[in-house]
PDB file of C-alpha atoms in Angstrom:
ATOM      1  CA  MET A  39     -62.327  10.500  51.207  1.00  0.00           C
ATOM      2  CA  LEU A  40     -62.529   7.185  52.339  1.00  0.00           C
ATOM      3  CA  ASN A  41     -61.478   8.077  55.756  1.00  0.00           C
ATOM      4  CA  ARG A  42     -64.385  10.213  55.782  1.00  0.00           C
ATOM      5  CA  ALA A  43     -66.579   7.493  55.001  1.00  0.00           C
ATOM      6  CA  GLU A  44     -65.372   5.120  57.223  1.00  0.00           C
ATOM      7  CA  ASP A  45     -65.971   7.804  60.285  1.00  0.00           C
ATOM      8  CA  LEU A  46     -69.545   8.283  58.871  1.00  0.00           C
ATOM      9  CA  LEU A  47     -70.420   4.505  58.566  1.00  0.00           C
ATOM     10  CA  LYS A  48     -68.698   3.766  62.074  1.00  0.00           C
ATOM     11  CA  ASP A  49     -70.439   6.752  63.885  1.00  0.00           C
ATOM     12  CA  HIS A  50     -73.709   5.914  61.767  1.00  0.00           C
ATOM     13  CA  GLN A  51     -74.432   2.063  61.875  1.00  0.00           C
ATOM     14  CA  VAL A  52     -78.084   2.179  63.061  1.00  0.00           C
ATOM     15  CA  VAL A  53     -78.445   4.555  59.627  1.00  0.00           C
ATOM     16  CA  ALA A  54     -75.887   2.005  57.292  1.00  0.00           C
ATOM     17  CA  LYS A  55     -77.854  -1.124  58.618  1.00  0.00           C
ATOM     18  CA  TRP A  56     -81.376   0.475  57.471  1.00  0.00           C
ATOM     19  CA  LEU A  57     -79.863   1.380  54.327  1.00  0.00           C
ATOM     20  CA  VAL A  58     -78.781  -2.297  53.302  1.00  0.00           C
ATOM     21  CA  VAL A  59     -82.403  -2.778  55.098  1.00  0.00           C
ATOM     22  CA  LEU A  60     -84.071  -0.758  52.295  1.00  0.00           C
ATOM     23  CA  THR A  61     -82.011  -2.041  49.540  1.00  0.00           C
ATOM     24  CA  ALA A  62     -83.759  -5.236  50.136  1.00  0.00           C
ATOM     25  CA  MET A  63     -86.753  -3.746  50.029  1.00  0.00           C
ATOM     26  CA  VAL A  64     -86.732  -1.999  46.880  1.00  0.00           C
ATOM     27  CA  VAL A  65     -84.392  -4.201  45.018  1.00  0.00           C
ATOM     28  CA  PHE A  66     -86.610  -7.276  45.801  1.00  0.00           C
ATOM     29  CA  GLY A  67     -90.253  -6.116  47.187  1.00  0.00           C
ATOM     30  CA  GLY A  68     -92.042  -6.843  44.097  1.00  0.00           C
ATOM     31  CA  MET A  69     -92.035 -10.115  45.041  1.00  0.00           C
ATOM     32  CA  LEU A  70     -94.884  -9.889  47.441  1.00  0.00           C
ATOM     33  CA  GLY A  71     -96.934  -9.336  44.254  1.00  0.00           C
ATOM     34  CA  ASN A  72     -96.122 -13.092  42.842  1.00  0.00           C
ATOM     35  CA  SER A  73     -98.188 -16.764  43.231  1.00  0.00           C
ATOM     36  CA  PHE A  74     -97.041 -19.954  43.923  1.00  0.00           C
ATOM     37  CA  VAL A  75     -94.797 -21.143  41.333  1.00  0.00           C
ATOM     38  CA  TYR A  76     -93.532 -25.090  39.985  1.00  0.00           C
ATOM     39  CA  ASP A  77     -93.032 -26.705  43.505  1.00  0.00           C
ATOM     40  CA  ASP A  78     -94.632 -24.656  45.746  1.00  0.00           C
ATOM     41  CA  GLY A  79     -97.924 -26.132  44.464  1.00  0.00           C
ATOM     42  CA  ARG A  80     -96.718 -29.543  45.576  1.00  0.00           C
ATOM     43  CA  GLN A  81     -94.752 -28.321  48.549  1.00  0.00           C
ATOM     44  CA  VAL A  82     -97.470 -25.751  50.086  1.00  0.00           C
ATOM     45  CA  LEU A  83    -100.902 -26.265  48.534  1.00  0.00           C
ATOM     46  CA  GLU A  84    -100.830 -29.538  48.018  1.00  0.00           C
ATOM     47  CA  ASN A  85     -98.705 -30.841  51.566  1.00  0.00           C
ATOM     48  CA  PRO A  86    -101.012 -32.464  54.017  1.00  0.00           C
ATOM     49  CA  PHE A  87     -98.018 -31.783  56.682  1.00  0.00           C
ATOM     50  CA  VAL A  88     -98.372 -28.341  55.856  1.00  0.00           C
ATOM     51  CA  ARG A  89    -102.122 -27.726  55.905  1.00  0.00           C
ATOM     52  CA  ASN A  90    -103.327 -30.347  59.093  1.00  0.00           C
ATOM     53  CA  PRO A  91    -102.070 -29.529  62.248  1.00  0.00           C
ATOM     54  CA  HIS A  92    -102.398 -33.219  63.646  1.00  0.00           C
ATOM     55  CA  LEU A  93     -99.668 -34.364  60.716  1.00  0.00           C
ATOM     56  CA  VAL A  94     -97.241 -31.823  61.890  1.00  0.00           C
ATOM     57  CA  GLY A  95     -94.830 -34.177  63.664  1.00  0.00           C
ATOM     58  CA  ARG A  96     -94.459 -36.288  60.414  1.00  0.00           C
ATOM     59  CA  ILE A  97     -92.349 -33.552  59.111  1.00  0.00           C
ATOM     60  CA  PHE A  98     -89.494 -34.124  61.206  1.00  0.00           C
ATOM     61  CA  THR A  99     -90.025 -38.546  61.182  1.00  0.00           C
ATOM     62  CA  GLY A 100     -89.262 -38.152  57.068  1.00  0.00           C
ATOM     63  CA  PRO A 101     -87.235 -36.514  54.228  1.00  0.00           C
ATOM     64  CA  VAL A 102     -88.757 -33.430  52.566  1.00  0.00           C
ATOM     65  CA  TRP A 103     -90.942 -35.386  49.697  1.00  0.00           C
ATOM     66  CA  SER A 104     -92.353 -37.843  52.130  1.00  0.00           C
ATOM     67  CA  PHE A 105     -95.642 -36.612  52.032  1.00  0.00           C
ATOM     68  CA  LEU A 106     -96.000 -37.813  48.619  1.00  0.00           C
ATOM     69  CA  GLY A 107     -95.473 -41.043  49.931  1.00  0.00           C
ATOM     70  CA  ALA A 108     -92.615 -43.918  49.831  1.00  0.00           C
ATOM     71  CA  ALA A 109     -92.669 -43.798  45.777  1.00  0.00           C
ATOM     72  CA  THR A 110     -91.379 -40.457  45.335  1.00  0.00           C
ATOM     73  CA  GLU A 111     -89.314 -39.920  48.784  1.00  0.00           C
ATOM     74  CA  THR A 112     -85.530 -38.593  48.590  1.00  0.00           C
ATOM     75  CA  ASN A 113     -82.494 -38.286  51.254  1.00  0.00           C
ATOM     76  CA  PHE A 114     -83.151 -34.722  51.706  1.00  0.00           C
ATOM     77  CA  TYR A 115     -83.724 -34.398  55.495  1.00  0.00           C
ATOM     78  CA  ARG A 116     -85.168 -30.484  55.532  1.00  0.00           C
ATOM     79  CA  PRO A 117     -87.989 -30.640  58.235  1.00  0.00           C
ATOM     80  CA  LEU A 118     -87.259 -26.716  59.008  1.00  0.00           C
ATOM     81  CA  HIS A 119     -87.974 -26.031  55.447  1.00  0.00           C
ATOM     82  CA  ILE A 120     -91.432 -27.822  55.273  1.00  0.00           C
ATOM     83  CA  PHE A 121     -92.350 -26.513  59.314  1.00  0.00           C
ATOM     84  CA  SER A 122     -91.745 -23.034  58.343  1.00  0.00           C
ATOM     85  CA  HIS A 123     -94.529 -23.287  55.450  1.00  0.00           C
ATOM     86  CA  PHE A 124     -96.511 -25.197  57.891  1.00  0.00           C
ATOM     87  CA  ILE A 125     -95.948 -21.862  60.430  1.00  0.00           C
ATOM     88  CA  VAL A 126     -96.995 -19.536  57.381  1.00  0.00           C
ATOM     89  CA  TRP A 127     -99.879 -21.311  56.663  1.00  0.00           C
ATOM     90  CA  GLN A 128    -101.043 -21.459  60.255  1.00  0.00           C
ATOM     91  CA  VAL A 129    -101.020 -17.586  60.058  1.00  0.00           C
ATOM     92  CA  ALA A 130    -102.091 -16.677  56.659  1.00  0.00           C
ATOM     93  CA  GLY A 131    -103.347 -19.629  54.899  1.00  0.00           C
ATOM     94  CA  ALA A 132    -102.788 -20.174  51.243  1.00  0.00           C
ATOM     95  CA  ASN A 133    -101.706 -16.593  50.836  1.00  0.00           C
ATOM     96  CA  PRO A 134     -98.504 -16.533  48.796  1.00  0.00           C
ATOM     97  CA  ALA A 135     -97.545 -12.901  49.694  1.00  0.00           C
ATOM     98  CA  ALA A 136     -97.128 -13.773  53.283  1.00  0.00           C
ATOM     99  CA  PHE A 137     -95.097 -17.031  52.337  1.00  0.00           C
ATOM    100  CA  HIS A 138     -92.747 -14.568  50.430  1.00  0.00           C
ATOM    101  CA  LEU A 139     -93.037 -11.808  52.804  1.00  0.00           C
ATOM    102  CA  TYR A 140     -91.361 -14.184  55.563  1.00  0.00           C
ATOM    103  CA  GLN A 141     -88.592 -14.936  52.960  1.00  0.00           C
ATOM    104  CA  LEU A 142     -88.267 -11.584  52.362  1.00  0.00           C
ATOM    105  CA  ILE A 143     -87.716 -10.971  56.419  1.00  0.00           C
ATOM    106  CA  PHE A 144     -84.956 -13.859  56.180  1.00  0.00           C
ATOM    107  CA  TYR A 145     -83.207 -12.098  53.519  1.00  0.00           C
ATOM    108  CA  VAL A 146     -83.077  -8.939  55.212  1.00  0.00           C
ATOM    109  CA  ILE A 147     -81.868 -10.604  58.366  1.00  0.00           C
ATOM    110  CA  ASN A 148     -78.847 -12.351  55.855  1.00  0.00           C
ATOM    111  CA  ALA A 149     -78.399  -9.117  54.590  1.00  0.00           C
ATOM    112  CA  LEU A 150     -77.535  -7.165  58.226  1.00  0.00           C
ATOM    113  CA  LEU A 151     -75.462 -10.956  59.188  1.00  0.00           C
ATOM    114  CA  VAL A 152     -73.136 -10.321  56.062  1.00  0.00           C
ATOM    115  CA  TYR A 153     -72.967  -6.453  56.688  1.00  0.00           C
ATOM    116  CA  ARG A 154     -71.931  -7.445  60.560  1.00  0.00           C
ATOM    117  CA  LEU A 155     -69.722 -10.655  59.503  1.00  0.00           C
ATOM    118  CA  GLY A 156     -67.730  -7.919  56.965  1.00  0.00           C
ATOM    119  CA  ARG A 157     -67.424  -5.626  60.266  1.00  0.00           C
ATOM    120  CA  GLU A 158     -65.917  -8.354  62.350  1.00  0.00           C
ATOM    121  CA  LEU A 159     -63.853  -9.690  60.117  1.00  0.00           C
ATOM    122  CA  LEU A 160     -62.506  -7.148  57.393  1.00  0.00           C
ATOM    123  CA  HIS A 161     -62.576  -4.042  60.454  1.00  0.00           C
ATOM    124  CA  ASN A 162     -63.240  -1.680  57.985  1.00  0.00           C
ATOM    125  CA  HIS A 163     -66.769   0.032  58.142  1.00  0.00           C
ATOM    126  CA  VAL A 164     -66.957   0.662  54.270  1.00  0.00           C
ATOM    127  CA  ALA A 165     -65.656  -2.510  52.903  1.00  0.00           C
ATOM    128  CA  ALA A 166     -68.353  -4.116  55.226  1.00  0.00           C
ATOM    129  CA  PHE A 167     -71.037  -1.859  53.968  1.00  0.00           C
ATOM    130  CA  ALA A 168     -70.017  -2.027  50.523  1.00  0.00           C
ATOM    131  CA  GLY A 169     -70.263  -5.723  49.934  1.00  0.00           C
ATOM    132  CA  ALA A 170     -73.549  -6.048  52.136  1.00  0.00           C
ATOM    133  CA  LEU A 171     -74.868  -3.981  49.225  1.00  0.00           C
ATOM    134  CA  LEU A 172     -73.345  -5.868  46.273  1.00  0.00           C
ATOM    135  CA  TRP A 173     -74.093  -9.074  48.592  1.00  0.00           C
ATOM    136  CA  VAL A 174     -77.736  -8.086  48.943  1.00  0.00           C
ATOM    137  CA  MET A 175     -78.098  -6.743  44.817  1.00  0.00           C
ATOM    138  CA  HIS A 176     -76.867  -9.983  43.250  1.00  0.00           C
ATOM    139  CA  PRO A 177     -78.545 -11.862  40.778  1.00  0.00           C
ATOM    140  CA  LEU A 178     -77.749 -15.028  41.698  1.00  0.00           C
ATOM    141  CA  HIS A 179     -80.545 -14.387  44.820  1.00  0.00           C
ATOM    142  CA  VAL A 180     -83.433 -13.945  42.914  1.00  0.00           C
ATOM    143  CA  GLU A 181     -84.247 -18.045  42.549  1.00  0.00           C
ATOM    144  CA  PRO A 182     -83.582 -18.814  46.342  1.00  0.00           C
ATOM    145  CA  LEU A 183     -85.419 -15.328  47.393  1.00  0.00           C
ATOM    146  CA  CYS A 184     -88.227 -15.687  45.161  1.00  0.00           C
ATOM    147  CA  TRP A 185     -88.845 -18.782  44.844  1.00  0.00           C
ATOM    148  CA  ILE A 186     -91.369 -19.966  47.871  1.00  0.00           C
ATOM    149  CA  ALA A 187     -89.449 -23.241  47.426  1.00  0.00           C
ATOM    150  CA  GLY A 188     -86.702 -21.776  47.397  1.00  0.00           C
ATOM    151  CA  VAL A 189     -86.858 -20.917  51.361  1.00  0.00           C
ATOM    152  CA  PRO A 190     -84.376 -23.664  52.623  1.00  0.00           C
ATOM    153  CA  ASP A 191     -81.708 -21.332  51.338  1.00  0.00           C
ATOM    154  CA  CYS A 192     -82.522 -18.447  53.129  1.00  0.00           C
ATOM    155  CA  GLY A 193     -83.313 -20.458  55.884  1.00  0.00           C
ATOM    156  CA  CYS A 194     -80.071 -21.732  55.704  1.00  0.00           C
ATOM    157  CA  GLY A 195     -77.769 -19.302  54.840  1.00  0.00           C
ATOM    158  CA  LEU A 196     -79.279 -17.207  57.993  1.00  0.00           C
ATOM    159  CA  PHE A 197     -78.490 -20.040  60.806  1.00  0.00           C
ATOM    160  CA  PHE A 198     -75.031 -20.679  58.743  1.00  0.00           C
ATOM    161  CA  LEU A 199     -74.019 -16.917  59.105  1.00  0.00           C
ATOM    162  CA  LEU A 200     -75.453 -16.435  62.838  1.00  0.00           C
ATOM    163  CA  ALA A 201     -73.596 -19.765  63.921  1.00  0.00           C
ATOM    164  CA  PHE A 202     -70.318 -18.108  62.505  1.00  0.00           C
ATOM    165  CA  LEU A 203     -70.889 -14.855  63.489  1.00  0.00           C
ATOM    166  CA  ILE A 204     -71.556 -16.918  67.489  1.00  0.00           C
ATOM    167  CA  PHE A 205     -68.615 -18.835  66.940  1.00  0.00           C
ATOM    168  CA  LEU A 206     -65.823 -15.507  66.503  1.00  0.00           C
ATOM    169  CA  ARG A 207     -67.880 -14.153  69.156  1.00  0.00           C
ATOM    170  CA  ALA A 208     -66.824 -17.664  71.408  1.00  0.00           C
ATOM    171  CA  GLU A 209     -63.318 -17.105  69.727  1.00  0.00           C
ATOM    172  CA  ARG A 210     -62.883 -13.661  70.700  1.00  0.00           C
ATOM    173  CA  SER A 211     -64.180 -14.178  74.575  1.00  0.00           C
ATOM    174  CA  ILE A 212     -62.505 -15.314  77.769  1.00  0.00           C
ATOM    175  CA  GLU A 213     -65.132 -16.124  80.005  1.00  0.00           C
ATOM    176  CA  ARG A 214     -68.028 -18.522  79.029  1.00  0.00           C
ATOM    177  CA  ARG A 215     -66.379 -19.257  75.828  1.00  0.00           C
ATOM    178  CA  TRP A 216     -67.555 -22.855  75.767  1.00  0.00           C
ATOM    179  CA  ALA A 217     -70.929 -22.044  76.312  1.00  0.00           C
ATOM    180  CA  TRP A 218     -70.555 -19.259  73.460  1.00  0.00           C
ATOM    181  CA  HIS A 219     -69.416 -22.510  71.429  1.00  0.00           C
ATOM    182  CA  ALA A 220     -72.579 -24.465  72.078  1.00  0.00           C
ATOM    183  CA  LEU A 221     -74.969 -21.746  70.970  1.00  0.00           C
ATOM    184  CA  GLY A 222     -73.005 -21.937  67.954  1.00  0.00           C
ATOM    185  CA  ALA A 223     -73.273 -25.623  67.298  1.00  0.00           C
ATOM    186  CA  PHE A 224     -76.687 -25.342  68.178  1.00  0.00           C
ATOM    187  CA  ILE A 225     -77.631 -22.733  65.384  1.00  0.00           C
ATOM    188  CA  TYR A 226     -75.514 -24.536  63.587  1.00  0.00           C
ATOM    189  CA  PHE A 227     -77.415 -27.576  63.859  1.00  0.00           C
ATOM    190  CA  LEU A 228     -80.850 -25.467  62.941  1.00  0.00           C
ATOM    191  CA  ALA A 229     -78.892 -24.316  59.757  1.00  0.00           C
ATOM    192  CA  LEU A 230     -78.833 -28.041  58.668  1.00  0.00           C
ATOM    193  CA  LEU A 231     -82.316 -29.164  59.349  1.00  0.00           C
ATOM    194  CA  PHE A 232     -83.178 -26.190  56.787  1.00  0.00           C
ATOM    195  CA  LYS A 233     -80.669 -28.017  54.594  1.00  0.00           C
ATOM    196  CA  GLU A 234     -77.749 -30.087  54.385  1.00  0.00           C
ATOM    197  CA  MET A 235     -74.908 -27.463  51.797  1.00  0.00           C
ATOM    198  CA  ALA A 236     -74.551 -26.506  55.775  1.00  0.00           C
ATOM    199  CA  VAL A 237     -72.469 -29.436  56.241  1.00  0.00           C
ATOM    200  CA  SER A 238     -69.359 -26.817  55.040  1.00  0.00           C
ATOM    201  CA  MET A 239     -69.227 -25.238  58.425  1.00  0.00           C
ATOM    202  CA  PRO A 240     -66.473 -27.424  59.997  1.00  0.00           C
ATOM    203  CA  VAL A 241     -64.466 -26.431  56.658  1.00  0.00           C
ATOM    204  CA  LEU A 242     -65.065 -23.126  57.180  1.00  0.00           C
ATOM    205  CA  LEU A 243     -63.552 -22.817  60.845  1.00  0.00           C
ATOM    206  CA  ALA A 244     -60.589 -24.817  59.948  1.00  0.00           C
ATOM    207  CA  VAL A 245     -60.021 -21.797  57.083  1.00  0.00           C
ATOM    208  CA  TYR A 246     -60.507 -19.317  59.617  1.00  0.00           C
ATOM    209  CA  TRP A 247     -58.166 -20.494  61.941  1.00  0.00           C
ATOM    210  CA  ALA A 248     -55.577 -21.113  58.778  1.00  0.00           C
ATOM    211  CA  VAL A 249     -56.000 -17.582  57.674  1.00  0.00           C
ATOM    212  CA  MET A 250     -56.396 -16.118  61.023  1.00  0.00           C
ATOM    213  CA  ALA A 251     -52.946 -17.964  62.295  1.00  0.00           C
ATOM    214  CA  ASP A 252     -52.253 -17.072  66.007  1.00  0.00           C
ATOM    215  CA  ALA A 253     -49.736 -19.202  68.604  1.00  0.00           C
ATOM    216  CA  GLU A 254     -52.348 -21.338  69.857  1.00  0.00           C
ATOM    217  CA  SER A 255     -51.772 -24.914  69.544  1.00  0.00           C
ATOM    218  CA  TRP A 256     -54.294 -27.120  66.592  1.00  0.00           C
ATOM    219  CA  TRP A 257     -54.942 -29.145  69.553  1.00  0.00           C
ATOM    220  CA  ARG A 258     -56.893 -26.884  71.590  1.00  0.00           C
ATOM    221  CA  LYS A 259     -58.797 -25.457  68.601  1.00  0.00           C
ATOM    222  CA  GLY A 260     -59.727 -29.151  67.507  1.00  0.00           C
ATOM    223  CA  LEU A 261     -61.631 -29.218  70.830  1.00  0.00           C
ATOM    224  CA  ARG A 262     -63.146 -26.331  69.915  1.00  0.00           C
ATOM    225  CA  TRP A 263     -63.993 -27.959  66.757  1.00  0.00           C
ATOM    226  CA  LEU A 264     -65.663 -31.109  68.107  1.00  0.00           C
ATOM    227  CA  PRO A 265     -68.920 -29.416  68.947  1.00  0.00           C
ATOM    228  CA  TYR A 266     -69.417 -28.599  65.081  1.00  0.00           C
ATOM    229  CA  VAL A 267     -67.914 -31.342  64.074  1.00  0.00           C
ATOM    230  CA  THR A 268     -70.635 -34.005  65.949  1.00  0.00           C
ATOM    231  CA  VAL A 269     -73.063 -31.525  65.138  1.00  0.00           C
ATOM    232  CA  ALA A 270     -72.349 -32.290  61.046  1.00  0.00           C
ATOM    233  CA  ALA A 271     -71.640 -35.608  61.495  1.00  0.00           C
TER     234      ALA A 271
END
């Protein structure tokens, strides 16, 4: 039975991807009717950096709460968090459904990346598909997905997973390996600009090499590790 399911998923990968997408839409589609809550008001509705195009450059020159003045500043540097709000505001204004929609789109892309990574690492379509569905429906994701101010988690997760997927592509490439690693490090940099928890990427890469042991020296692996460590630093 499992072998039959494996063959079906292998032969119908597009259908499997759409099932992952539809599951996310069914489970969390109701969030599109939600409004702004808690920090959403200050980070979006009362944020001059979001509402005023002439102030957009200041998003990249200070911490996430810098728009409230020096007295409320923190050491959280998350410019893509506020910049993503700016983009949505320019398109849809103060429409909460638009902010929830782009966050849901981020989540759907994350789910597809989880499914792809599962196939890459497990070499088993059934396990990858089941894991992706469990990830999509996990209740732990309710807050970062349904709360507009939780977009740093969705954005960071998207670029973190994409960077790791590109890293895997680079590791399995013979030609242009360094080009792929450079691209992976750049995508990883974008994850850091969403949320600082992405700093864990170099640790993940080291764990991957330790688990997927091969005959290559750690010195050579360390050279390929440097771009990611440099970005994290």
